[in-house]
Amino acid sequence: MRAVTWQGKRDVRVDTVPDPKIEKPTDAVIEVTSTNICGSDLHLYEVLGAFMTPGDILGHEPMGIVREVGTDVPNLTVGDRVVIPFQISCGNCFMCNRQLYTQCETTQVRDHGMGAALFGYSELYGAVPGGQAQYLRVPQAQFTHIKVPDGPPDSRFVYLSDVLPTAWQAVVYADVPEGGSVTILGVGPIGDMAARIAAHRGYRVIAVDRVPERLARAESRGVEVVNTAESAAPIGEVIRGLTDGRGTDSVIDAVGMEAHGSPVAKAIQQASSFLPAAIAKPMMQKIGVDRLDALYSAIDIVRRGGTISLSGVYGGMADPLPMLTLFDKQVQLRMGQANVKKWVDDIMPLLDDGDPLGVDTFASHILPLEEAPHAYEIFQKKQDGAVKVVLKP
Ligand SMILES: NC(=O)c1ccc[n+]([C@@H]2O[C@H](COP(=O)([O-])OP(=O)(O)OC[C@H]3O[C@@H](n4cnc5c(N)ncnc54)[C@H](O)[C@@H]3O)[C@@H](O)[C@H]2O)c1
Ligand SMILES: [Zn+2]
Ligand SMILES: [Zn+2]
């Protein structure tokens, strides 16, 4: 089959690799019909290379048709249409019973002290072959699937793998009071969708970024926007100016570890991403740092007693945090990978033909899988209006 493979920093290729097959009774194999590129893939493309091996298959946002089913997957049939969540979870352990699927104790990557295994997301998350490919082996398939009806186009459901539940969890974790306000930092796919969901729930939403076409997308859906490139004042001051001097009740950080505006941490990340993996890996696991500009902005923006919800991925082990401010402002912080299946029943009613969240037109680019190298490049460089790319195998 053809698959998108990681080869090195900023180097992905489409290769011919062996077809996946059933390896365990709890596996299924799906034929992929749509598969997205995510902002999380950009971290592998840029700064997390030490945890990748050349040839690793990328991707964790696939959907398709079930082609083979293991003997222990009673609830899937060949021909079923399914979306595959980005995390692999058993559905029946201590953590899964609490709907903490990203912490599944059956798939936890204990060698690295990490939570549930993820598709296509480095050895830190189990080195599981990913879904930017023609076929995908799905471990723990009895639970790691979302059945969707035939009929509507893939665009209606494909974001259930990640964008929709991640944005939904970001908004729930932001704990916005009834009729309250939320600032969303970063309007990539996650921030954009979080803005749509927060607006749908009736909150006042202020979206912040510096990429004009991304802000225009948010604005066209009735959200207030602030372009940080257009104002010299710190973003906290700008938001306080819009909110009676207090800041918004909540802030969602949909940026993560590669924020603009953190020059020192950027230099450290870049230096370690050029080191041999044997040196970079232990270094990053002990003294790695993130580019914290967005998180620092969130701490400044949130009103006293408010909540910060982090959906942007962080990976530093030695990040300096302003504990004085966090403590004094009495900030509540929630974070983590999205527990995908926890939110599906809440989201499904919004994926009807009325399309209130605009999923059918959410992709900026739909490209053949063979064009993945170009797609990664324009998405990372924010060229050609790239916001969300769907690949078609
Ligand atoms: N928690 C989860 O389960 C989960 C799931 C998917 C993605 N993510 C993470 O969410 C983050 C966003 O993903 P995406 O797909 O939207 O990626 P993206 O890279 O397209 O979007 C990030 C946006 O943040 C903007 N930005 C950068 N620095 C900023 C700053 N200092 N202030 C304000 N905006 C800034 C960028 O211009 C960009 O538009 C990534 O870190 C990704 O890894 C988390
Ligand atoms: Zn993703
Ligand atoms: Zn489990």
CSV table of C-alpha atoms and ligand atoms in Angstrom, one decimal:
chain,number,residue,atom,x,y,z
A,1,MET,CA,0.0,0.0,0.0
A,2,ARG,CA,1.0,3.7,-0.2
A,3,ALA,CA,1.6,5.5,3.1
A,4,VAL,CA,3.0,8.8,4.3
A,5,THR,CA,6.3,8.2,6.1
A,6,TRP,CA,8.4,10.3,8.4
A,7,GLN,CA,12.0,10.4,7.1
A,8,GLY,CA,13.6,13.3,9.1
A,9,LYS,CA,13.1,16.8,10.1
A,10,ARG,CA,10.7,18.5,7.6
A,11,ASP,CA,11.0,15.4,5.4
A,12,VAL,CA,7.9,13.2,4.8
A,13,ARG,CA,7.5,11.0,1.8
A,14,VAL,CA,4.9,8.7,0.3
A,15,ASP,CA,6.3,5.2,0.1
A,16,THR,CA,5.1,1.7,-0.8
A,17,VAL,CA,5.0,-0.4,2.4
A,18,PRO,CA,3.6,-3.8,3.3
A,19,ASP,CA,-0.2,-3.9,3.8
A,20,PRO,CA,-1.2,-4.2,7.4
A,21,LYS,CA,-2.8,-7.4,8.5
A,22,ILE,CA,-4.7,-8.7,11.6
A,23,GLU,CA,-2.0,-9.5,14.2
A,24,LYS,CA,-4.3,-9.9,17.3
A,25,PRO,CA,-7.8,-11.1,17.7
A,26,THR,CA,-8.8,-7.6,18.9
A,27,ASP,CA,-7.6,-6.0,15.6
A,28,ALA,CA,-9.4,-4.8,12.6
A,29,VAL,CA,-8.1,-3.4,9.3
A,30,ILE,CA,-9.8,-0.5,7.6
A,31,GLU,CA,-9.5,0.9,4.1
A,32,VAL,CA,-8.9,4.6,4.6
A,33,THR,CA,-11.2,7.0,2.6
A,34,SER,CA,-10.2,10.3,4.2
A,35,THR,CA,-7.3,11.1,6.5
A,36,ASN,CA,-6.3,14.5,7.9
A,37,ILE,CA,-3.1,16.3,8.7
A,38,CYS,CA,-3.1,17.8,12.2
A,39,GLY,CA,-1.2,20.5,14.0
A,40,SER,CA,0.1,17.7,16.2
A,41,ASP,CA,1.8,16.2,13.1
A,42,LEU,CA,3.7,19.4,12.7
A,43,HIS,CA,5.4,18.9,16.1
A,44,LEU,CA,6.8,15.6,14.7
A,45,TYR,CA,7.8,17.3,11.5
A,46,GLU,CA,9.7,20.0,13.4
A,47,VAL,CA,10.8,19.4,17.0
A,48,LEU,CA,9.9,15.9,18.1
A,49,GLY,CA,12.0,14.1,15.5
A,50,ALA,CA,14.2,12.4,18.2
A,51,PHE,CA,11.3,10.1,19.0
A,52,MET,CA,10.7,9.1,15.4
A,53,THR,CA,12.3,6.4,13.3
A,54,PRO,CA,12.7,6.9,9.5
A,55,GLY,CA,9.9,5.0,7.8
A,56,ASP,CA,7.3,5.5,10.6
A,57,ILE,CA,3.8,5.9,9.1
A,58,LEU,CA,2.2,9.2,10.2
A,59,GLY,CA,-1.4,10.2,10.8
A,60,HIS,CA,-4.1,9.8,13.4
A,61,GLU,CA,-7.3,11.3,11.9
A,62,PRO,CA,-8.6,8.6,9.5
A,63,MET,CA,-11.9,7.2,8.5
A,64,GLY,CA,-12.9,4.5,6.2
A,65,ILE,CA,-14.5,1.1,5.6
A,66,VAL,CA,-13.8,-2.0,7.7
A,67,ARG,CA,-12.1,-4.7,5.5
A,68,GLU,CA,-11.0,-7.3,8.0
A,69,VAL,CA,-12.1,-8.1,11.5
A,70,GLY,CA,-10.3,-10.1,14.2
A,71,THR,CA,-12.1,-12.9,16.1
A,72,ASP,CA,-12.5,-10.8,19.2
A,73,VAL,CA,-14.3,-7.8,17.7
A,74,PRO,CA,-17.9,-8.9,17.8
A,75,ASN,CA,-19.3,-5.4,17.2
A,76,LEU,CA,-17.7,-4.7,13.8
A,77,THR,CA,-18.6,-6.2,10.4
A,78,VAL,CA,-16.8,-6.0,7.1
A,79,GLY,CA,-18.3,-3.0,5.2
A,80,ASP,CA,-19.0,-0.9,8.3
A,81,ARG,CA,-18.2,2.8,7.9
A,82,VAL,CA,-16.0,4.0,10.8
A,83,VAL,CA,-14.0,7.0,12.1
A,84,ILE,CA,-11.0,6.0,14.1
A,85,PRO,CA,-10.2,8.0,17.2
A,86,PHE,CA,-6.6,9.2,17.5
A,87,GLN,CA,-6.0,7.3,20.7
A,88,ILE,CA,-6.1,3.5,21.1
A,89,SER,CA,-8.2,2.4,24.1
A,90,CYS,CA,-9.8,-0.8,25.3
A,91,GLY,CA,-13.0,0.6,26.7
A,92,ASN,CA,-13.0,-1.7,29.7
A,93,CYS,CA,-10.1,-0.8,32.2
A,94,PHE,CA,-10.1,1.4,35.3
A,95,MET,CA,-9.3,4.5,33.2
A,96,CYS,CA,-11.7,3.7,30.3
A,97,ASN,CA,-14.5,3.1,32.9
A,98,ARG,CA,-13.9,6.7,34.0
A,99,GLN,CA,-14.0,7.8,30.3
A,100,LEU,CA,-10.3,8.8,30.6
A,101,TYR,CA,-9.5,7.0,27.3
A,102,THR,CA,-6.2,8.8,26.8
A,103,GLN,CA,-5.0,7.1,29.9
A,104,CYS,CA,-6.2,3.6,29.0
A,105,GLU,CA,-4.3,1.1,31.2
A,106,THR,CA,-4.4,-1.6,28.5
A,107,THR,CA,-2.5,0.6,26.0
A,108,GLN,CA,-0.4,2.9,28.2
A,109,VAL,CA,3.1,3.3,27.0
A,110,ARG,CA,4.8,2.4,30.3
A,111,ASP,CA,8.4,2.3,28.9
A,112,HIS,CA,8.2,6.0,28.5
A,113,GLY,CA,5.8,6.7,31.4
A,114,MET,CA,3.2,7.9,29.0
A,115,GLY,CA,-0.6,7.5,28.6
A,116,ALA,CA,-2.6,5.6,26.0
A,117,ALA,CA,-1.0,4.6,22.7
A,118,LEU,CA,-1.7,7.0,19.8
A,119,PHE,CA,-1.7,6.3,16.1
A,120,GLY,CA,1.3,7.6,14.2
A,121,TYR,CA,2.8,9.5,17.1
A,122,SER,CA,6.4,8.5,17.8
A,123,GLU,CA,7.8,6.0,20.2
A,124,LEU,CA,6.6,8.1,23.1
A,125,TYR,CA,3.1,7.0,22.2
A,126,GLY,CA,3.9,3.4,21.3
A,127,ALA,CA,5.3,3.7,17.7
A,128,VAL,CA,1.9,2.5,16.2
A,129,PRO,CA,1.7,2.8,12.4
A,130,GLY,CA,-0.5,5.7,11.6
A,131,GLY,CA,-3.5,6.4,9.3
A,132,GLN,CA,-2.1,8.5,6.5
A,133,ALA,CA,-2.2,5.4,4.3
A,134,GLN,CA,-4.4,3.3,2.2
A,135,TYR,CA,-5.0,0.8,5.0
A,136,LEU,CA,-4.8,0.9,8.8
A,137,ARG,CA,-4.5,-1.8,11.4
A,138,VAL,CA,-6.7,-0.7,14.3
A,139,PRO,CA,-5.7,-2.4,17.7
A,140,GLN,CA,-8.4,-2.7,20.3
A,141,ALA,CA,-10.8,-2.3,17.5
A,142,GLN,CA,-13.7,-3.5,19.6
A,143,PHE,CA,-13.6,0.0,21.3
A,144,THR,CA,-11.3,2.1,19.1
A,145,HIS,CA,-13.9,3.0,16.4
A,146,ILE,CA,-16.9,5.3,15.9
A,147,LYS,CA,-19.6,3.9,13.6
A,148,VAL,CA,-21.1,6.5,11.3
A,149,PRO,CA,-24.1,6.2,9.0
A,150,ASP,CA,-23.8,5.8,5.2
A,151,GLY,CA,-25.0,8.7,3.1
A,152,PRO,CA,-23.4,12.0,4.2
A,153,PRO,CA,-19.9,12.8,2.8
A,154,ASP,CA,-16.7,12.0,4.7
A,155,SER,CA,-16.3,15.7,5.6
A,156,ARG,CA,-19.4,15.3,7.9
A,157,PHE,CA,-17.7,12.8,10.2
A,158,VAL,CA,-13.9,12.8,9.6
A,159,TYR,CA,-13.2,15.4,12.3
A,160,LEU,CA,-14.7,13.1,15.0
A,161,SER,CA,-11.2,11.5,15.0
A,162,ASP,CA,-9.7,14.5,16.7
A,163,VAL,CA,-10.7,18.1,15.8
A,164,LEU,CA,-14.3,18.0,17.1
A,165,PRO,CA,-13.7,16.1,20.4
A,166,THR,CA,-10.5,18.1,21.1
A,167,ALA,CA,-12.2,21.4,20.5
A,168,TRP,CA,-15.3,20.2,22.5
A,169,GLN,CA,-13.1,19.1,25.5
A,170,ALA,CA,-11.2,22.4,25.3
A,171,VAL,CA,-14.5,24.3,25.7
A,172,VAL,CA,-15.8,22.0,28.5
A,173,TYR,CA,-12.5,22.2,30.3
A,174,ALA,CA,-12.5,26.0,30.0
A,175,ASP,CA,-15.5,26.0,32.4
A,176,VAL,CA,-17.0,29.2,31.0
A,177,PRO,CA,-19.8,30.5,33.2
A,178,GLU,CA,-23.3,30.7,31.7
A,179,GLY,CA,-23.2,33.6,29.2
A,180,GLY,CA,-19.5,34.2,30.0
A,181,SER,CA,-16.5,35.0,27.8
A,182,VAL,CA,-13.6,33.0,26.4
A,183,THR,CA,-10.4,34.0,24.6
A,184,ILE,CA,-9.1,31.5,22.2
A,185,LEU,CA,-5.4,31.7,21.4
A,186,GLY,CA,-4.5,30.3,18.0
A,187,VAL,CA,-7.1,29.7,15.3
A,188,GLY,CA,-5.6,26.7,13.5
A,189,PRO,CA,-8.2,23.9,13.1
A,190,ILE,CA,-8.5,23.3,16.9
A,191,GLY,CA,-8.9,26.9,17.9
A,192,ASP,CA,-11.3,27.6,14.9
A,193,MET,CA,-13.5,24.6,15.9
A,194,ALA,CA,-13.3,25.5,19.6
A,195,ALA,CA,-14.5,29.1,18.6
A,196,ARG,CA,-17.4,27.6,16.7
A,197,ILE,CA,-18.4,25.4,19.6
A,198,ALA,CA,-18.1,28.1,22.2
A,199,ALA,CA,-20.1,30.5,20.0
A,200,HIS,CA,-22.8,27.8,19.5
A,201,ARG,CA,-23.0,27.5,23.3
A,202,GLY,CA,-23.7,31.2,23.5
A,203,TYR,CA,-20.4,32.4,25.0
A,204,ARG,CA,-18.7,35.6,24.0
A,205,VAL,CA,-15.6,34.5,22.0
A,206,ILE,CA,-12.5,36.5,21.2
A,207,ALA,CA,-10.1,34.6,18.8
A,208,VAL,CA,-6.4,35.6,18.7
A,209,ASP,CA,-3.8,34.8,16.0
A,210,ARG,CA,-1.6,36.6,13.6
A,211,VAL,CA,-2.5,34.8,10.4
A,212,PRO,CA,-5.0,37.0,8.6
A,213,GLU,CA,-6.9,34.3,6.6
A,214,ARG,CA,-7.3,32.2,9.8
A,215,LEU,CA,-8.8,35.2,11.6
A,216,ALA,CA,-11.0,35.9,8.6
A,217,ARG,CA,-12.5,32.4,8.9
A,218,ALA,CA,-13.3,32.9,12.5
A,219,GLU,CA,-14.7,36.4,11.9
A,220,SER,CA,-17.0,35.1,9.1
A,221,ARG,CA,-18.6,32.9,11.8
A,222,GLY,CA,-19.4,35.9,14.0
A,223,VAL,CA,-16.5,35.7,16.4
A,224,GLU,CA,-14.5,38.8,17.6
A,225,VAL,CA,-10.9,38.6,16.5
A,226,VAL,CA,-7.6,40.2,17.5
A,227,ASN,CA,-4.6,40.1,15.2
A,228,THR,CA,-1.5,40.2,17.4
A,229,ALA,CA,0.6,41.4,14.4
A,230,GLU,CA,-1.4,44.6,14.3
A,231,SER,CA,-0.9,45.8,17.8
A,232,ALA,CA,2.3,46.5,19.8
A,233,ALA,CA,0.5,46.2,23.1
A,234,PRO,CA,0.7,42.9,25.0
A,235,ILE,CA,-2.3,40.8,24.2
A,236,GLY,CA,-3.4,40.7,27.9
A,237,GLU,CA,-3.8,44.5,27.8
A,238,VAL,CA,-5.8,44.3,24.5
A,239,ILE,CA,-8.2,41.7,26.0
A,240,ARG,CA,-8.6,43.6,29.2
A,241,GLY,CA,-9.4,46.7,27.1
A,242,LEU,CA,-12.3,44.7,25.7
A,243,THR,CA,-13.5,43.2,29.0
A,244,ASP,CA,-14.0,46.0,31.6
A,245,GLY,CA,-10.3,45.7,32.5
A,246,ARG,CA,-10.7,42.2,33.9
A,247,GLY,CA,-9.8,39.7,31.1
A,248,THR,CA,-12.1,36.9,29.9
A,249,ASP,CA,-13.6,34.4,32.3
A,250,SER,CA,-11.7,31.6,30.5
A,251,VAL,CA,-8.9,31.1,28.0
A,252,ILE,CA,-8.3,28.2,25.6
A,253,ASP,CA,-4.7,27.8,24.5
A,254,ALA,CA,-5.0,26.1,21.1
A,255,VAL,CA,-1.3,26.8,20.2
A,256,GLY,CA,1.0,24.5,22.1
A,257,MET,CA,4.7,24.0,22.2
A,258,GLU,CA,5.7,25.8,19.0
A,259,ALA,CA,4.2,29.3,19.7
A,260,HIS,CA,5.4,32.3,17.9
A,261,GLY,CA,7.3,34.8,20.1
A,262,SER,CA,9.5,32.6,22.3
A,263,PRO,CA,12.9,33.1,20.8
A,264,VAL,CA,15.1,31.5,23.5
A,265,ALA,CA,13.1,28.3,23.8
A,266,LYS,CA,12.8,28.2,20.0
A,267,ALA,CA,16.6,28.2,19.7
A,268,ILE,CA,16.9,25.4,22.3
A,269,GLN,CA,14.2,23.3,20.5
A,270,GLN,CA,15.9,23.9,17.1
A,271,ALA,CA,19.3,23.0,18.5
A,272,SER,CA,18.1,19.7,20.0
A,273,SER,CA,16.2,18.8,16.9
A,274,PHE,CA,19.5,18.7,15.0
A,275,LEU,CA,21.3,16.6,17.6
A,276,PRO,CA,21.6,12.8,17.1
A,277,ALA,CA,18.5,11.1,18.6
A,278,ALA,CA,20.7,9.3,21.2
A,279,ILE,CA,21.7,12.6,22.8
A,280,ALA,CA,18.5,14.6,22.1
A,281,LYS,CA,16.1,12.1,23.6
A,282,PRO,CA,17.3,11.9,27.2
A,283,MET,CA,18.0,15.6,27.0
A,284,MET,CA,14.4,16.4,26.0
A,285,GLN,CA,12.9,14.1,28.6
A,286,LYS,CA,14.8,15.9,31.4
A,287,ILE,CA,15.4,19.5,30.4
A,288,GLY,CA,13.3,20.0,27.3
A,289,VAL,CA,11.4,23.3,27.1
A,290,ASP,CA,8.4,24.5,25.2
A,291,ARG,CA,7.9,27.8,23.5
A,292,LEU,CA,5.6,29.2,26.1
A,293,ASP,CA,4.4,32.5,24.6
A,294,ALA,CA,0.8,31.4,24.3
A,295,LEU,CA,0.7,29.9,27.8
A,296,TYR,CA,2.2,33.1,29.3
A,297,SER,CA,-0.4,35.1,27.3
A,298,ALA,CA,-3.2,32.9,28.7
A,299,ILE,CA,-2.0,33.4,32.2
A,300,ASP,CA,-2.0,37.2,31.6
A,301,ILE,CA,-5.4,37.3,29.8
A,302,VAL,CA,-7.5,35.1,32.2
A,303,ARG,CA,-9.5,37.1,34.7
A,304,ARG,CA,-8.8,36.5,38.4
A,305,GLY,CA,-10.5,33.3,39.5
A,306,GLY,CA,-10.9,32.2,35.9
A,307,THR,CA,-9.9,29.0,34.0
A,308,ILE,CA,-7.2,28.2,31.4
A,309,SER,CA,-7.8,25.1,29.2
A,310,LEU,CA,-4.8,23.8,27.4
A,311,SER,CA,-5.5,21.8,24.3
A,312,GLY,CA,-2.3,22.8,22.5
A,313,VAL,CA,0.2,20.0,23.1
A,314,TYR,CA,3.2,20.7,25.5
A,315,GLY,CA,6.2,18.5,25.9
A,316,GLY,CA,8.8,20.3,28.0
A,317,MET,CA,10.0,18.8,31.3
A,318,ALA,CA,11.7,22.0,32.6
A,319,ASP,CA,9.3,24.8,31.6
A,320,PRO,CA,9.5,27.8,33.9
A,321,LEU,CA,6.0,28.9,35.0
A,322,PRO,CA,5.0,32.1,36.8
A,323,MET,CA,3.7,30.4,40.0
A,324,LEU,CA,3.3,33.7,41.8
A,325,THR,CA,0.8,35.0,39.2
A,326,LEU,CA,-1.0,31.7,38.8
A,327,PHE,CA,-1.4,31.3,42.6
A,328,ASP,CA,-2.3,35.0,43.3
A,329,LYS,CA,-4.9,35.1,40.4
A,330,GLN,CA,-6.4,31.9,41.7
A,331,VAL,CA,-6.3,30.3,38.2
A,332,GLN,CA,-7.8,26.9,37.5
A,333,LEU,CA,-5.8,24.9,34.9
A,334,ARG,CA,-7.1,21.9,32.9
A,335,MET,CA,-5.4,20.1,30.1
A,336,GLY,CA,-4.7,16.9,28.2
A,337,GLN,CA,-5.2,15.0,25.1
A,338,ALA,CA,-8.9,14.7,24.3
A,339,ASN,CA,-10.8,11.6,25.5
A,340,VAL,CA,-12.4,11.2,22.1
A,341,LYS,CA,-15.3,8.8,22.6
A,342,LYS,CA,-16.4,10.6,25.8
A,343,TRP,CA,-17.7,13.5,23.6
A,344,VAL,CA,-19.1,11.7,20.6
A,345,ASP,CA,-22.7,11.5,21.8
A,346,ASP,CA,-22.7,15.2,22.5
A,347,ILE,CA,-21.3,16.1,19.1
A,348,MET,CA,-23.2,13.8,16.8
A,349,PRO,CA,-26.5,15.8,16.9
A,350,LEU,CA,-24.6,18.8,15.5
A,351,LEU,CA,-23.4,16.8,12.5
A,352,ASP,CA,-26.8,16.9,10.7
A,353,ASP,CA,-27.6,18.3,7.3
A,354,GLY,CA,-28.0,21.8,8.8
A,355,ASP,CA,-24.2,21.6,9.6
A,356,PRO,CA,-24.2,24.2,12.4
A,357,LEU,CA,-20.5,23.8,13.0
A,358,GLY,CA,-19.6,24.1,9.3
A,359,VAL,CA,-17.7,20.8,9.0
A,360,ASP,CA,-18.6,20.2,5.4
A,361,THR,CA,-16.6,23.3,4.4
A,362,PHE,CA,-14.0,23.1,7.1
A,363,ALA,CA,-11.1,21.7,5.0
A,364,SER,CA,-9.2,24.4,3.2
A,365,HIS,CA,-7.5,21.7,1.0
A,366,ILE,CA,-8.5,18.2,-0.1
A,367,LEU,CA,-5.5,16.6,-1.8
A,368,PRO,CA,-4.5,13.1,-3.1
A,369,LEU,CA,-2.4,11.2,-0.5
A,370,GLU,CA,0.5,11.3,-3.0
A,371,GLU,CA,0.7,15.1,-2.5
A,372,ALA,CA,1.3,14.7,1.3
A,373,PRO,CA,4.9,16.2,1.2
A,374,HIS,CA,3.5,19.4,-0.4
A,375,ALA,CA,0.5,19.4,2.0
A,376,TYR,CA,2.8,19.3,5.1
A,377,GLU,CA,4.9,22.1,3.7
A,378,ILE,CA,2.0,24.5,3.0
A,379,PHE,CA,0.3,23.7,6.3
A,380,GLN,CA,3.5,24.3,8.3
A,381,LYS,CA,4.4,27.4,6.4
A,382,LYS,CA,0.7,28.6,6.4
A,383,GLN,CA,1.0,29.1,2.7
A,384,ASP,CA,-1.8,29.0,0.1
A,385,GLY,CA,-4.4,29.6,2.7
A,386,ALA,CA,-3.8,26.1,4.2
A,387,VAL,CA,-5.7,25.6,7.4
A,388,LYS,CA,-6.9,22.0,7.4
A,389,VAL,CA,-5.8,19.5,4.8
A,390,VAL,CA,-7.7,16.3,4.1
A,391,LEU,CA,-5.8,13.6,2.2
A,392,LYS,CA,-7.5,11.1,-0.1
A,393,PRO,CA,-5.7,7.8,-0.5
B,1,LIG,N1,-5.2,18.0,23.2
B,1,LIG,C1,-5.4,17.3,22.1
B,1,LIG,O1,-6.0,16.2,22.2
B,1,LIG,C2,-5.0,17.8,20.8
B,1,LIG,C3,-5.5,17.3,19.6
B,1,LIG,C4,-5.2,17.9,18.4
B,1,LIG,C5,-4.3,18.9,18.4
B,1,LIG,N2,-3.7,19.4,19.6
B,1,LIG,C6,-2.8,20.5,19.6
B,1,LIG,O2,-3.5,21.7,19.4
B,1,LIG,C7,-2.6,22.7,18.9
B,1,LIG,C8,-3.2,23.3,17.7
B,1,LIG,O3,-3.5,22.4,16.6
B,1,LIG,P1,-3.9,22.9,15.2
B,1,LIG,O4,-4.2,21.7,14.4
B,1,LIG,O5,-5.0,23.9,15.3
B,1,LIG,O6,-2.5,23.5,14.7
B,1,LIG,P2,-1.9,24.8,14.0
B,1,LIG,O7,-0.4,24.7,14.2
B,1,LIG,O8,-2.5,24.9,12.6
B,1,LIG,O9,-2.5,26.1,14.8
B,1,LIG,C9,-1.8,26.8,15.7
B,1,LIG,C10,-2.2,28.3,15.5
B,1,LIG,O10,-1.6,29.0,16.6
B,1,LIG,C11,-1.2,30.3,16.1
B,1,LIG,N3,-0.2,30.8,17.1
B,1,LIG,C12,1.1,30.5,17.2
B,1,LIG,N4,1.7,31.2,18.2
B,1,LIG,C13,0.7,32.0,18.8
B,1,LIG,C14,0.6,32.9,19.9
B,1,LIG,N5,1.7,33.1,20.6
B,1,LIG,N6,-0.6,33.4,20.2
B,1,LIG,C15,-1.7,33.2,19.4
B,1,LIG,N7,-1.7,32.3,18.4
B,1,LIG,C16,-0.5,31.7,18.1
B,1,LIG,C17,-0.6,29.9,14.8
B,1,LIG,O11,-0.5,31.1,13.9
B,1,LIG,C18,-1.6,28.9,14.3
B,1,LIG,O12,-2.7,29.5,13.5
B,1,LIG,C19,-1.3,21.9,18.5
B,1,LIG,O13,-0.4,22.1,19.6
B,1,LIG,C20,-1.7,20.5,18.5
B,1,LIG,O14,-0.7,19.6,18.8
B,1,LIG,C21,-4.1,18.8,20.7
B,2,ZN,ZN,-4.9,15.5,15.2
B,3,ZN,ZN,-8.7,1.0,28.7
